[in-house]
Structure formats: structure tokens, C-alpha cells
mmCIF file of C-alpha atoms and ligand atoms in Angstrom:
data_model
loop_
_atom_site.group_PDB
_atom_site.id
_atom_site.type_symbol
_atom_site.label_atom_id
_atom_site.label_comp_id
_atom_site.label_asym_id
_atom_site.label_seq_id
_atom_site.Cartn_x
_atom_site.Cartn_y
_atom_site.Cartn_z
ATOM 1 C CA MET A 306 0.095 0.158 0.110
ATOM 2 C CA ALA A 307 0.831 3.686 -0.740
ATOM 3 C CA LYS A 308 1.906 6.094 2.039
ATOM 4 C CA THR A 309 -0.896 8.168 2.631
ATOM 5 C CA ILE A 310 -0.117 11.735 1.775
ATOM 6 C CA LYS A 311 -1.429 14.334 3.620
ATOM 7 C CA VAL A 312 -2.442 17.557 2.062
ATOM 8 C CA GLY A 313 -3.392 21.036 3.396
ATOM 9 C CA ILE A 314 -5.356 23.869 1.793
ATOM 10 C CA ILE A 315 -4.562 27.495 2.485
ATOM 11 C CA GLY A 316 -7.591 29.649 1.149
ATOM 12 C CA THR A 317 -10.640 27.906 0.937
ATOM 13 C CA GLY A 318 -12.562 29.991 -1.514
ATOM 14 C CA SER A 319 -14.348 29.235 -4.776
ATOM 15 C CA ILE A 320 -11.268 27.523 -6.354
ATOM 16 C CA ALA A 321 -10.358 25.309 -3.066
ATOM 17 C CA GLN A 322 -13.907 23.994 -2.913
ATOM 18 C CA ASN A 323 -14.718 23.670 -6.649
ATOM 19 C CA GLN A 324 -11.391 22.003 -7.799
ATOM 20 C CA HIS A 325 -8.586 21.061 -5.445
ATOM 21 C CA MET A 326 -10.478 19.544 -2.609
ATOM 22 C CA PRO A 327 -12.657 17.297 -4.625
ATOM 23 C CA GLY A 328 -9.496 16.512 -6.704
ATOM 24 C CA TYR A 329 -7.601 15.323 -3.727
ATOM 25 C CA ARG A 330 -10.667 13.568 -2.807
ATOM 26 C CA LYS A 331 -10.671 11.617 -6.138
ATOM 27 C CA CYS A 332 -7.001 10.576 -5.607
ATOM 28 C CA LYS A 333 -6.265 7.166 -3.630
ATOM 29 C CA ASP A 334 -4.386 7.380 -0.526
ATOM 30 C CA VAL A 335 -4.539 11.130 -0.329
ATOM 31 C CA GLU A 336 -6.174 13.077 2.731
ATOM 32 C CA ILE A 337 -7.042 16.624 3.325
ATOM 33 C CA ALA A 338 -5.451 16.577 6.898
ATOM 34 C CA ALA A 339 -6.045 20.617 7.333
ATOM 35 C CA VAL A 340 -7.373 23.606 5.923
ATOM 36 C CA CYS A 341 -6.500 27.535 6.641
ATOM 37 C CA ASP A 342 -8.295 30.427 5.657
ATOM 38 C CA VAL A 343 -7.820 34.345 7.151
ATOM 39 C CA ASN A 344 -11.592 34.120 7.213
ATOM 40 C CA GLU A 345 -12.252 31.674 10.119
ATOM 41 C CA THR A 346 -15.813 31.045 9.223
ATOM 42 C CA ALA A 347 -14.750 30.123 5.385
ATOM 43 C CA ALA A 348 -12.584 27.871 6.972
ATOM 44 C CA LYS A 349 -14.646 26.017 9.094
ATOM 45 C CA ALA A 350 -17.158 25.848 6.377
ATOM 46 C CA ALA A 351 -15.166 24.205 3.914
ATOM 47 C CA ALA A 352 -13.510 21.765 6.996
ATOM 48 C CA GLU A 353 -17.287 20.783 7.696
ATOM 49 C CA LYS A 354 -17.964 19.893 3.858
ATOM 50 C CA PHE A 355 -15.003 18.097 3.224
ATOM 51 C CA ASN A 356 -14.541 16.888 6.473
ATOM 52 C CA VAL A 357 -11.284 17.908 7.515
ATOM 53 C CA PRO A 358 -9.955 17.331 11.143
ATOM 54 C CA LYS A 359 -7.752 20.661 11.564
ATOM 55 C CA VAL A 360 -8.953 24.115 10.865
ATOM 56 C CA PHE A 361 -6.568 27.491 11.026
ATOM 57 C CA SER A 362 -6.715 31.079 10.127
ATOM 58 C CA ASP A 363 -2.651 31.725 10.229
ATOM 59 C CA TYR A 364 -1.051 29.582 7.370
ATOM 60 C CA ARG A 365 2.097 29.378 9.452
ATOM 61 C CA ASP A 366 0.304 27.386 11.905
ATOM 62 C CA LEU A 367 -0.588 24.458 9.093
ATOM 63 C CA LEU A 368 2.985 24.629 7.911
ATOM 64 C CA ALA A 369 4.053 23.562 11.746
ATOM 65 C CA LEU A 370 2.415 20.527 11.243
ATOM 66 C CA ARG A 371 5.240 17.991 10.792
ATOM 67 C CA ASP A 372 3.014 15.125 8.767
ATOM 68 C CA ILE A 373 1.464 17.577 6.021
ATOM 69 C CA ASP A 374 3.483 16.509 3.070
ATOM 70 C CA ALA A 375 2.034 19.114 0.461
ATOM 71 C CA VAL A 376 -0.188 22.288 0.159
ATOM 72 C CA SER A 377 -2.698 23.687 -2.392
ATOM 73 C CA VAL A 378 -2.113 27.444 -2.288
ATOM 74 C CA CYS A 379 -5.514 28.852 -3.461
ATOM 75 C CA THR A 380 -5.451 32.589 -1.943
ATOM 76 C CA PRO A 381 -5.966 35.905 -3.983
ATOM 77 C CA ASN A 382 -2.943 36.571 -6.120
ATOM 78 C CA LYS A 383 -1.179 39.023 -3.838
ATOM 79 C CA PHE A 384 -1.063 36.088 -1.205
ATOM 80 C CA HIS A 385 0.611 33.527 -3.457
ATOM 81 C CA ALA A 386 4.408 34.325 -2.837
ATOM 82 C CA ALA A 387 4.544 34.259 1.138
ATOM 83 C CA PRO A 388 2.735 31.151 1.623
ATOM 84 C CA THR A 389 4.404 29.182 -1.129
ATOM 85 C CA ILE A 390 7.798 30.132 0.364
ATOM 86 C CA ALA A 391 6.920 29.537 3.863
ATOM 87 C CA ALA A 392 5.572 25.864 2.710
ATOM 88 C CA LEU A 393 8.435 25.160 0.521
ATOM 89 C CA GLN A 394 10.840 26.100 3.452
ATOM 90 C CA ALA A 395 9.029 23.901 5.953
ATOM 91 C CA GLY A 396 9.369 21.104 3.468
ATOM 92 C CA LYS A 397 6.067 20.740 1.803
ATOM 93 C CA HIS A 398 5.315 20.433 -1.992
ATOM 94 C CA VAL A 399 3.160 23.331 -3.358
ATOM 95 C CA MET A 400 0.663 23.476 -5.878
ATOM 96 C CA VAL A 401 0.032 27.097 -6.151
ATOM 97 C CA GLU A 402 -3.048 28.619 -8.148
ATOM 98 C CA LYS A 403 -2.444 30.809 -11.220
ATOM 99 C CA PRO A 404 -0.701 33.400 -11.978
ATOM 100 C CA ILE A 405 2.002 31.998 -10.207
ATOM 101 C CA ALA A 406 2.613 35.289 -8.424
ATOM 102 C CA MET A 407 1.525 38.831 -8.790
ATOM 103 C CA ASN A 408 4.781 39.537 -10.690
ATOM 104 C CA ALA A 409 7.799 37.693 -12.064
ATOM 105 C CA LYS A 410 10.420 38.916 -9.036
ATOM 106 C CA GLU A 411 7.785 37.091 -6.618
ATOM 107 C CA GLY A 412 7.703 33.922 -9.187
ATOM 108 C CA LEU A 413 11.572 33.737 -9.380
ATOM 109 C CA ALA A 414 11.746 33.601 -5.470
ATOM 110 C CA MET A 415 9.318 30.881 -5.254
ATOM 111 C CA CYS A 416 10.921 28.928 -8.161
ATOM 112 C CA ARG A 417 14.607 29.708 -6.264
ATOM 113 C CA ALA A 418 12.774 28.353 -2.787
ATOM 114 C CA ALA A 419 11.656 25.372 -4.505
ATOM 115 C CA LYS A 420 15.068 24.453 -5.864
ATOM 116 C CA LYS A 421 16.672 25.250 -2.752
ATOM 117 C CA ALA A 422 14.310 23.142 -0.803
ATOM 118 C CA ARG A 423 14.236 20.310 -3.382
ATOM 119 C CA ARG A 424 10.448 20.180 -3.442
ATOM 120 C CA ILE A 425 8.403 20.024 -6.108
ATOM 121 C CA LEU A 426 6.317 23.861 -7.060
ATOM 122 C CA ALA A 427 3.360 23.054 -9.540
ATOM 123 C CA VAL A 428 1.134 25.833 -10.820
ATOM 124 C CA GLY A 429 -2.610 25.717 -11.315
ATOM 125 C CA LEU A 430 -2.694 26.176 -15.161
ATOM 126 C CA HIS A 431 -5.332 23.915 -15.981
ATOM 127 C CA PHE A 432 -5.740 24.312 -19.561
ATOM 128 C CA ARG A 433 -2.580 22.347 -19.901
ATOM 129 C CA TYR A 434 -4.956 19.417 -19.654
ATOM 130 C CA ASP A 435 -7.346 20.729 -21.998
ATOM 131 C CA GLU A 436 -9.009 18.068 -24.166
ATOM 132 C CA ASN A 437 -8.422 20.696 -27.416
ATOM 133 C CA VAL A 438 -4.931 21.491 -26.229
ATOM 134 C CA LEU A 439 -3.941 18.137 -25.572
ATOM 135 C CA ALA A 440 -4.963 17.292 -29.176
ATOM 136 C CA LEU A 441 -2.823 20.232 -30.693
ATOM 137 C CA LYS A 442 -0.004 19.114 -28.529
ATOM 138 C CA ARG A 443 -0.529 15.719 -29.943
ATOM 139 C CA TYR A 444 -0.201 17.239 -33.422
ATOM 140 C CA ALA A 445 2.703 19.192 -32.483
ATOM 141 C CA ASP A 446 4.544 16.228 -31.111
ATOM 142 C CA GLU A 447 3.979 14.555 -34.485
ATOM 143 C CA GLY A 448 5.607 17.333 -36.153
ATOM 144 C CA ALA A 449 2.447 18.205 -38.454
ATOM 145 C CA PHE A 450 2.890 21.810 -37.798
ATOM 146 C CA GLY A 451 6.644 21.937 -38.916
ATOM 147 C CA GLU A 452 8.160 25.198 -37.637
ATOM 148 C CA ILE A 453 5.811 27.184 -35.559
ATOM 149 C CA TYR A 454 6.763 30.647 -36.596
ATOM 150 C CA PHE A 455 3.880 32.467 -35.279
ATOM 151 C CA ILE A 456 1.025 32.176 -32.287
ATOM 152 C CA ARG A 457 -1.836 34.129 -32.207
ATOM 153 C CA ALA A 458 -3.474 33.827 -28.350
ATOM 154 C CA GLN A 459 -6.983 35.592 -27.713
ATOM 155 C CA ALA A 460 -8.733 35.793 -24.371
ATOM 156 C CA LEU A 461 -11.737 38.256 -25.297
ATOM 157 C CA ARG A 462 -14.539 38.679 -23.283
ATOM 158 C CA ARG A 463 -17.246 41.188 -24.275
ATOM 159 C CA ARG A 464 -18.731 41.964 -21.311
ATOM 160 C CA GLY A 465 -17.157 39.579 -18.472
ATOM 161 C CA ILE A 466 -15.708 41.666 -15.428
ATOM 162 C CA PRO A 467 -16.529 39.521 -12.499
ATOM 163 C CA SER A 468 -18.595 41.301 -10.382
ATOM 164 C CA TRP A 469 -17.158 39.000 -7.001
ATOM 165 C CA GLY A 470 -13.752 38.456 -5.571
ATOM 166 C CA VAL A 471 -10.997 41.032 -5.933
ATOM 167 C CA PHE A 472 -10.269 41.363 -9.893
ATOM 168 C CA TYR A 473 -10.878 45.164 -10.321
ATOM 169 C CA SER A 474 -7.984 45.884 -7.786
ATOM 170 C CA LYS A 475 -4.256 46.381 -8.955
ATOM 171 C CA GLU A 476 -3.068 46.023 -5.567
ATOM 172 C CA LEU A 477 -4.881 42.391 -4.906
ATOM 173 C CA ASN A 478 -5.080 40.779 -7.973
ATOM 174 C CA GLY A 479 -1.758 42.601 -9.914
ATOM 175 C CA GLY A 480 -3.793 43.361 -13.190
ATOM 176 C CA GLY A 481 -7.196 42.673 -14.996
ATOM 177 C CA PRO A 482 -7.734 40.226 -18.161
ATOM 178 C CA LEU A 483 -4.474 40.015 -18.943
ATOM 179 C CA ILE A 484 -3.251 38.498 -15.575
ATOM 180 C CA ASP A 485 -6.256 36.738 -14.827
ATOM 181 C CA ILE A 486 -7.398 35.039 -18.335
ATOM 182 C CA GLY A 487 -4.564 35.676 -20.689
ATOM 183 C CA VAL A 488 -2.586 33.712 -18.090
ATOM 184 C CA HIS A 489 -4.261 30.584 -18.945
ATOM 185 C CA ILE A 490 -4.439 31.231 -22.824
ATOM 186 C CA ILE A 491 -0.616 32.471 -23.135
ATOM 187 C CA TYR A 492 0.314 29.078 -21.242
ATOM 188 C CA ALA A 493 -1.831 26.834 -23.548
ATOM 189 C CA ALA A 494 -0.437 28.487 -26.380
ATOM 190 C CA ILE A 495 3.247 28.196 -25.738
ATOM 191 C CA PHE A 496 2.534 24.671 -24.108
ATOM 192 C CA VAL A 497 1.713 23.756 -27.817
ATOM 193 C CA ALA A 498 4.531 25.781 -29.252
ATOM 194 C CA GLY A 499 7.356 23.666 -27.381
ATOM 195 C CA PHE A 500 7.814 26.950 -24.902
ATOM 196 C CA PRO A 501 9.906 29.317 -26.906
ATOM 197 C CA GLU A 502 11.816 32.006 -25.080
ATOM 198 C CA PRO A 503 10.228 35.294 -25.183
ATOM 199 C CA THR A 504 12.752 37.847 -26.104
ATOM 200 C CA ALA A 505 10.853 41.485 -26.332
ATOM 201 C CA VAL A 506 7.560 42.847 -26.228
ATOM 202 C CA SER A 507 5.334 45.587 -27.125
ATOM 203 C CA GLY A 508 2.055 46.116 -25.519
ATOM 204 C CA ILE A 509 -0.540 48.600 -24.610
ATOM 205 C CA SER A 510 -2.635 48.045 -21.397
ATOM 206 C CA LEU A 511 -6.017 50.011 -21.136
ATOM 207 C CA THR A 512 -8.755 51.089 -19.024
ATOM 208 C CA LYS A 513 -11.926 52.287 -21.072
ATOM 209 C CA PHE A 514 -14.789 50.439 -19.610
ATOM 210 C CA GLY A 515 -14.142 49.227 -15.908
ATOM 211 C CA ASN A 516 -14.187 52.306 -13.912
ATOM 212 C CA ARG A 517 -17.698 53.603 -15.586
ATOM 213 C CA ASN A 518 -21.007 52.790 -14.414
ATOM 214 C CA ASP A 519 -22.544 53.698 -18.082
ATOM 215 C CA VAL A 520 -21.557 50.696 -19.530
ATOM 216 C CA LEU A 521 -23.773 47.808 -19.926
ATOM 217 C CA PRO A 522 -22.614 44.946 -17.235
ATOM 218 C CA GLY A 523 -23.798 41.771 -19.043
ATOM 219 C CA SER A 524 -25.133 38.590 -17.216
ATOM 220 C CA TRP A 525 -22.441 38.378 -14.467
ATOM 221 C CA GLY A 526 -24.101 41.917 -13.486
ATOM 222 C CA MET A 527 -22.546 45.309 -11.999
ATOM 223 C CA TRP A 528 -18.622 45.138 -10.994
ATOM 224 C CA ASN A 529 -16.993 47.127 -8.311
ATOM 225 C CA TRP A 530 -16.462 49.972 -10.834
ATOM 226 C CA LYS A 531 -15.754 52.811 -8.254
ATOM 227 C CA GLU A 532 -12.442 51.167 -7.335
ATOM 228 C CA TYR A 533 -11.601 49.627 -10.473
ATOM 229 C CA ASN A 534 -7.928 50.376 -11.332
ATOM 230 C CA VAL A 535 -6.690 47.362 -13.698
ATOM 231 C CA GLU A 536 -6.529 47.562 -17.160
ATOM 232 C CA ASP A 537 -9.961 45.942 -18.931
ATOM 233 C CA ASN A 538 -8.236 45.381 -22.503
ATOM 234 C CA ALA A 539 -4.474 44.779 -23.176
ATOM 235 C CA PHE A 540 -2.810 43.446 -26.261
ATOM 236 C CA ALA A 541 0.693 42.619 -27.119
ATOM 237 C CA PHE A 542 3.297 41.663 -29.793
ATOM 238 C CA VAL A 543 5.852 39.417 -28.288
ATOM 239 C CA ARG A 544 9.189 38.621 -30.310
ATOM 240 C CA LEU A 545 10.207 34.850 -29.638
ATOM 241 C CA GLU A 546 13.676 33.579 -30.079
ATOM 242 C CA GLY A 547 14.275 32.090 -33.486
ATOM 243 C CA GLY A 548 12.278 34.929 -35.202
ATOM 244 C CA GLY A 549 8.914 33.922 -34.636
ATOM 245 C CA ALA A 550 6.397 36.141 -32.344
ATOM 246 C CA MET A 551 3.256 36.083 -30.761
ATOM 247 C CA SER A 552 0.238 38.079 -30.174
ATOM 248 C CA VAL A 553 -1.971 38.429 -27.434
ATOM 249 C CA GLU A 554 -5.656 39.861 -27.191
ATOM 250 C CA THR A 555 -7.404 40.137 -24.147
ATOM 251 C CA SER A 556 -10.269 42.098 -22.580
ATOM 252 C CA PHE A 557 -13.090 41.835 -19.853
ATOM 253 C CA VAL A 558 -15.049 44.381 -21.956
ATOM 254 C CA ALA A 559 -15.074 44.827 -25.841
ATOM 255 C CA ASN A 560 -17.678 45.494 -28.027
ATOM 256 C CA ILE A 561 -16.567 42.352 -30.403
ATOM 257 C CA PRO A 562 -19.028 40.205 -31.666
ATOM 258 C CA GLU A 563 -18.358 36.883 -29.414
ATOM 259 C CA GLU A 564 -16.166 36.226 -26.813
ATOM 260 C CA VAL A 565 -13.170 34.164 -27.814
ATOM 261 C CA PHE A 566 -10.772 31.883 -25.747
ATOM 262 C CA SER A 567 -8.691 30.091 -28.172
ATOM 263 C CA PHE A 568 -5.210 30.435 -30.020
ATOM 264 C CA GLN A 569 -3.861 29.504 -33.280
ATOM 265 C CA VAL A 570 -0.357 28.236 -34.329
ATOM 266 C CA PHE A 571 0.787 28.954 -37.571
ATOM 267 C CA GLY A 572 3.439 26.475 -38.782
ATOM 268 C CA THR A 573 4.971 25.703 -41.964
ATOM 269 C CA LYS A 574 3.313 22.393 -42.487
ATOM 270 C CA GLY A 575 -0.194 23.124 -40.695
ATOM 271 C CA GLY A 576 -1.669 25.446 -38.448
ATOM 272 C CA GLY A 577 -3.727 24.680 -35.667
ATOM 273 C CA ARG A 578 -6.482 26.008 -33.711
ATOM 274 C CA MET A 579 -7.623 25.418 -30.075
ATOM 275 C CA SER A 580 -11.586 26.329 -30.124
ATOM 276 C CA PRO A 581 -12.983 24.561 -32.126
ATOM 277 C CA ALA A 582 -10.247 22.928 -32.248
ATOM 278 C CA ALA A 583 -8.928 22.006 -35.757
ATOM 279 C CA TYR A 584 -5.879 21.297 -37.969
ATOM 280 C CA MET A 585 -5.266 23.061 -41.113
ATOM 281 C CA GLY A 586 -2.873 21.446 -43.565
ATOM 282 C CA GLU A 587 -2.667 19.822 -47.095
ATOM 283 C CA GLN A 588 -3.369 16.616 -48.187
ATOM 284 C CA ALA A 589 -3.781 14.706 -51.144
ATOM 285 C CA GLY A 590 -3.395 17.567 -53.444
ATOM 286 C CA THR A 591 -5.842 19.599 -51.489
ATOM 287 C CA LEU A 592 -5.973 22.190 -48.492
ATOM 288 C CA VAL A 593 -8.123 20.830 -45.804
ATOM 289 C CA ASN A 594 -9.275 21.692 -42.476
ATOM 290 C CA VAL A 595 -9.199 18.645 -40.012
ATOM 291 C CA GLN A 596 -11.914 18.992 -37.086
ATOM 292 C CA PRO A 597 -12.044 16.088 -34.743
ATOM 293 C CA VAL A 598 -15.473 14.257 -34.312
ATOM 294 C CA TRP A 599 -14.180 13.070 -30.948
ATOM 295 C CA LEU A 600 -11.532 13.766 -28.277
ATOM 296 C CA PRO A 601 -10.368 11.849 -25.199
ATOM 297 C CA LYS A 602 -12.425 13.688 -22.470
ATOM 298 C CA SER A 603 -10.345 15.196 -20.173
ATOM 299 C CA GLU A 604 -11.193 16.425 -16.489
ATOM 300 C CA ALA A 605 -8.498 19.036 -16.535
ATOM 301 C CA HIS A 606 -8.781 20.229 -12.792
ATOM 302 C CA ALA A 607 -8.554 16.545 -11.512
ATOM 303 C CA ARG A 608 -6.086 15.446 -13.503
ATOM 304 C CA GLU A 609 -3.472 18.696 -12.403
ATOM 305 C CA ILE A 610 -4.257 17.380 -8.930
ATOM 306 C CA ALA A 611 -3.819 13.600 -9.974
ATOM 307 C CA ASP A 612 -0.441 14.983 -11.328
ATOM 308 C CA PHE A 613 0.727 16.823 -8.501
ATOM 309 C CA ILE A 614 0.082 13.769 -6.220
ATOM 310 C CA GLY A 615 1.838 10.994 -8.880
ATOM 311 C CA ALA A 616 5.123 13.617 -9.135
ATOM 312 C CA ILE A 617 5.496 13.575 -5.265
ATOM 313 C CA ARG A 618 5.464 9.742 -5.432
ATOM 314 C CA GLY A 619 7.838 10.026 -8.266
ATOM 315 C CA GLU A 620 5.711 8.646 -10.447
ATOM 316 C CA CYS A 621 4.901 11.399 -13.169
ATOM 317 C CA ARG A 622 5.876 15.112 -13.366
ATOM 318 C CA VAL A 623 3.641 17.720 -12.793
ATOM 319 C CA GLY A 624 1.363 19.249 -15.543
ATOM 320 C CA VAL A 625 2.977 22.937 -14.767
ATOM 321 C CA THR A 626 6.068 23.525 -12.949
ATOM 322 C CA GLY A 627 6.981 26.461 -11.477
ATOM 323 C CA GLU A 628 9.184 27.516 -14.144
ATOM 324 C CA GLU A 629 6.746 27.255 -16.830
ATOM 325 C CA GLY A 630 4.398 29.420 -14.676
ATOM 326 C CA LEU A 631 6.794 31.799 -14.431
ATOM 327 C CA LYS A 632 7.753 32.233 -18.250
ATOM 328 C CA VAL A 633 4.120 33.013 -18.636
ATOM 329 C CA THR A 634 4.387 35.604 -15.843
ATOM 330 C CA ARG A 635 7.469 36.994 -17.422
ATOM 331 C CA ILE A 636 5.594 37.770 -20.624
ATOM 332 C CA ILE A 637 2.855 39.353 -18.845
ATOM 333 C CA ASP A 638 5.052 41.919 -16.562
ATOM 334 C CA ALA A 639 7.079 42.914 -19.593
ATOM 335 C CA ILE A 640 3.228 43.596 -21.276
ATOM 336 C CA TYR A 641 2.623 45.917 -18.554
ATOM 337 C CA GLU A 642 5.824 47.219 -18.402
ATOM 338 C CA SER A 643 5.779 48.081 -22.267
ATOM 339 C CA ALA A 644 2.502 49.275 -21.786
ATOM 340 C CA LYS A 645 3.559 51.933 -18.943
ATOM 341 C CA LEU A 646 6.937 52.971 -20.759
ATOM 342 C CA GLY A 647 5.428 53.118 -24.623
ATOM 343 C CA ARG A 648 7.834 51.423 -26.317
ATOM 344 C CA GLU A 649 9.096 48.065 -26.844
ATOM 345 C CA VAL A 650 11.118 46.186 -24.090
ATOM 346 C CA LYS A 651 13.291 43.543 -24.046
ATOM 347 C CA ILE A 652 13.094 40.358 -21.995
ATOM 348 C CA PRO A 653 16.061 39.223 -20.222
ATOM 349 C CA LYS A 654 17.264 35.510 -20.265
ATOM 350 C CA LEU A 655 16.469 34.088 -16.727
ATOM 351 C CA LYS A 656 18.468 31.384 -14.610
ATOM 352 C CA ILE A 657 17.032 29.736 -11.618
HETATM 353 N N1 NAD B 1145 -7.625 27.753 -12.572
HETATM 354 C C1 NAD B 1145 -8.470 28.581 -12.733
HETATM 355 O O1 NAD B 1145 -9.426 28.780 -13.478
HETATM 356 C C2 NAD B 1145 -9.115 29.616 -11.295
HETATM 357 C C3 NAD B 1145 -10.483 29.847 -11.524
HETATM 358 C C4 NAD B 1145 -10.706 30.770 -10.189
HETATM 359 C C5 NAD B 1145 -9.736 30.991 -9.360
HETATM 360 N N2 NAD B 1145 -8.529 31.059 -9.624
HETATM 361 C C6 NAD B 1145 -7.353 31.674 -8.722
HETATM 362 O O2 NAD B 1145 -7.586 30.756 -7.437
HETATM 363 C C7 NAD B 1145 -6.867 32.000 -6.435
HETATM 364 C C8 NAD B 1145 -8.205 32.299 -5.802
HETATM 365 O O3 NAD B 1145 -9.279 32.866 -6.216
HETATM 366 P P1 NAD B 1145 -10.670 32.219 -5.532
HETATM 367 O O4 NAD B 1145 -11.527 32.557 -6.923
HETATM 368 O O5 NAD B 1145 -10.939 30.976 -5.361
HETATM 369 O O6 NAD B 1145 -10.739 33.479 -4.685
HETATM 370 P P2 NAD B 1145 -12.064 33.558 -3.345
HETATM 371 O O7 NAD B 1145 -12.044 34.649 -2.666
HETATM 372 O O8 NAD B 1145 -13.148 32.618 -3.728
HETATM 373 O O9 NAD B 1145 -11.351 32.585 -2.490
HETATM 374 C C9 NAD B 1145 -9.941 33.193 -1.984
HETATM 375 C C10 NAD B 1145 -9.975 32.841 -0.165
HETATM 376 O O10 NAD B 1145 -8.353 33.077 0.249
HETATM 377 C C11 NAD B 1145 -8.386 33.786 1.483
HETATM 378 N N3 NAD B 1145 -7.381 34.276 1.850
HETATM 379 C C12 NAD B 1145 -7.068 35.300 1.409
HETATM 380 N N4 NAD B 1145 -5.783 35.878 1.823
HETATM 381 C C13 NAD B 1145 -5.347 34.965 2.884
HETATM 382 C C14 NAD B 1145 -4.014 34.497 3.530
HETATM 383 N N5 NAD B 1145 -3.297 35.172 3.727
HETATM 384 N N6 NAD B 1145 -4.241 33.007 4.009
HETATM 385 C C15 NAD B 1145 -5.016 32.168 4.133
HETATM 386 N N7 NAD B 1145 -6.411 32.569 3.470
HETATM 387 C C16 NAD B 1145 -6.558 34.001 2.824
HETATM 388 C C17 NAD B 1145 -9.817 34.332 1.427
HETATM 389 O O11 NAD B 1145 -10.429 34.758 2.500
HETATM 390 C C18 NAD B 1145 -10.776 33.739 0.402
HETATM 391 O O12 NAD B 1145 -11.435 32.738 1.241
HETATM 392 C C19 NAD B 1145 -6.535 33.503 -7.172
HETATM 393 O O13 NAD B 1145 -5.500 33.429 -7.545
HETATM 394 C C20 NAD B 1145 -7.175 33.212 -8.845
HETATM 395 O O14 NAD B 1145 -6.566 33.586 -9.821
HETATM 396 C C21 NAD B 1145 -7.809 29.982 -10.679
#
């Protein structure tokens, strides 16, 4: 019988209760041994729902438990770095929700802490396991795209500023749609493209709607427009090592015909589109678009947790490593920096 892995949950809000805790429950020989939330009522409610014996309101008390092997950090973005680093220093493996951190400086410190402690740092970027993304990755692995020279990544909402949480706050969320949903699509795109190294970025980041109360809100209702101080649109052109490039388009509000959450890869042998999944190529003297009629289903969040546990047992690697999560955040940082400066900025090479 495998040793039981004991897990702690830091931050027991929506992603913890809807994905992480059910995910751990599905794993064999895994026990959620403790939860922690600064909101004690929320922590107690989660503990009761999932039958967790120990409840804390300070993550340092949870980390002091010697028999905890791993933690999920499911706090708002501003509170990713400190508990993650403390957990790694306490010898725990960590799965931190996306984005890895508020910025690349914090993300780098987290990766270095993992390296020093020789513990696993995984990032909750679950589109790594999306069935369409996995299909494109298989095409890429078979060489069906040839050389990928351009990527178009789009996370565009027409009316989609969340009316809950802290998504309006630069201080707590680090930014708007770029850091919140752009992070997913940039990750998925560069995962399929084989993690090309970004070298320079030119971007804009704009607030055109979020701080107004005369904009139709859409089905999520009105957001906290009075305190809204993050961008609601961000666009960028990212140069990639080897001469290729990636465009990034993200919005919470935009006057567009429909929402888009997809990326395309442009290759010398073929092209791919995430959603709806398609392969564009040449066959028997014709130009073809191939659209799958069936794809293996993938429970993305559950697989992410299962692979984290598998990696702790030494059976597989985690879905998204800290370094991969950091690569996305380096791009996001550079887009915000370029937008602020009004010019292209270089992305320095990184050594962890
Ligand atoms: N992978 C995804 O698709 C996905 C979806 C939603 C949220 N997220 C990420 O998950 C994180 C949390 O988002 P959420 O929607 O669950 O938010 P939430 O507000 O529902 O929950 C966050 C919880 O963390 C608690 N908290 C805050 N600071 C804390 C601290 N220092 N120590 C302990 N607990 C603390 C809050 O009281 C709250 O209960 C964010 O980073 C977000 O980007 C990811």
C-alpha cells in the first residue's frame, strides 16, 4: 500500500472548494488533513463540507504540522508568494493557483525556494489538460505543424468583468484580463509551441470601461466600478527566440461579436486552432481543415491534482512547473512594463 499523502489547503474559497478539494478526494491514499483561511468562518465551513480535522486562520500554524506533505495555495494573487515560499521552506510540496504570482520577481523567488528545498512547485494552469489543447499538443509532437513561426493568443470577453472577488484591484489581483485570463491562453499556446523563449514585447494596457457605471454589464451583473483600477483591455506583440512571434489579445469588456478563448499556431507544415479544435494542412493535393469528431475527454482540474500527487510519489511529472508558470508571468510583466513605458521592452534571459 502506498503511503498516505497528507495535504493542507491555504485559502478555502471558490477554486479550493470547487476544484482542489474534490480533486484530492478523488486521489487514492490522499487525505486533506488541514485547511486555513484568514476568514475563519469560511475555513470552518470548508472543513465541515470536506470532513477535514484541523482548521487554522494563519497558514504558519498549518505549515508547522510536520505530517503535512503538500499544500495547495488558493489565496488571491497577492497572497501566493509568501505562503508558497514558507511552505517550501517547511519542506512541503506546493501547488499554487494561477498566476504563479503578482509578478516575475515573486515568481522567481518561489522557483528558487523550490529548488533550494528540493520540493515540487506546481502551478494551477489547468488548460494544460484541456482536451483541445492536448489534441493540438499531440499534433505538435507528431511534427504536423512543422516550424511554428507565429502564435495568436486570444482571451476576449465582450462583457465579463467579474462582479465578485478582487479582480478590479491592482493591489490584490496584479492586473485585469491579461493576468487573470490571458495567463491561461498564453500558457496553453506556448505549451503547444514547445515553450519558445520570449525576447521582447511591445504592448498596450487600457482602462476604457471598467471604471464607468454607464456600461451595460452583461449576465454577471455590475462590478465594483468605483474601485476599478486595472486594465480592461491589453494587447501585445511578443518576439520569440528564433525569429517567430506571438500576438496576445485580452479583454474583460470589448465591443466584439462574440467571446473568444482560443489560440492559433501558424506552422510551415500545418496550422492549429484550439477552439473549436482544428488542424489546417495539405492532403492529397488539397487544402484541408481537419476537425475532430471525437476527443478523449479530460477532466482538467482533477488531472492537474492527480499529477501533482503522482509527482510527489515520483510516478510522473507535474502538469505545469514553477518555471513554466514563471515564463508566462515574465511575458505578462513585460507587457505591463511596455504599456507603461510606451515602447518595446527586452525580456532578459533567466537563470533560476
Ligand atoms: N484555475 C482557474 O481557472 C482559477 C479559477 C478561479 C480562481 N483561480 C485562482 O485562485 C485564486 C483564488 O481565487 P478564488 O476565486 O478561489 O478566490 P476566493 O476569493 O473565492 O477565495 C480566496 C480565499 O483566500 C482567503 N485568503 C485571503 N488571504 C489569505 C491568506 N493570507 N491566508 C489564507 N487565506 C487567505 C480568502 O479569505 C478567501 O476565502 C486566485 O489566485 C485566482 O487567480 C484560478
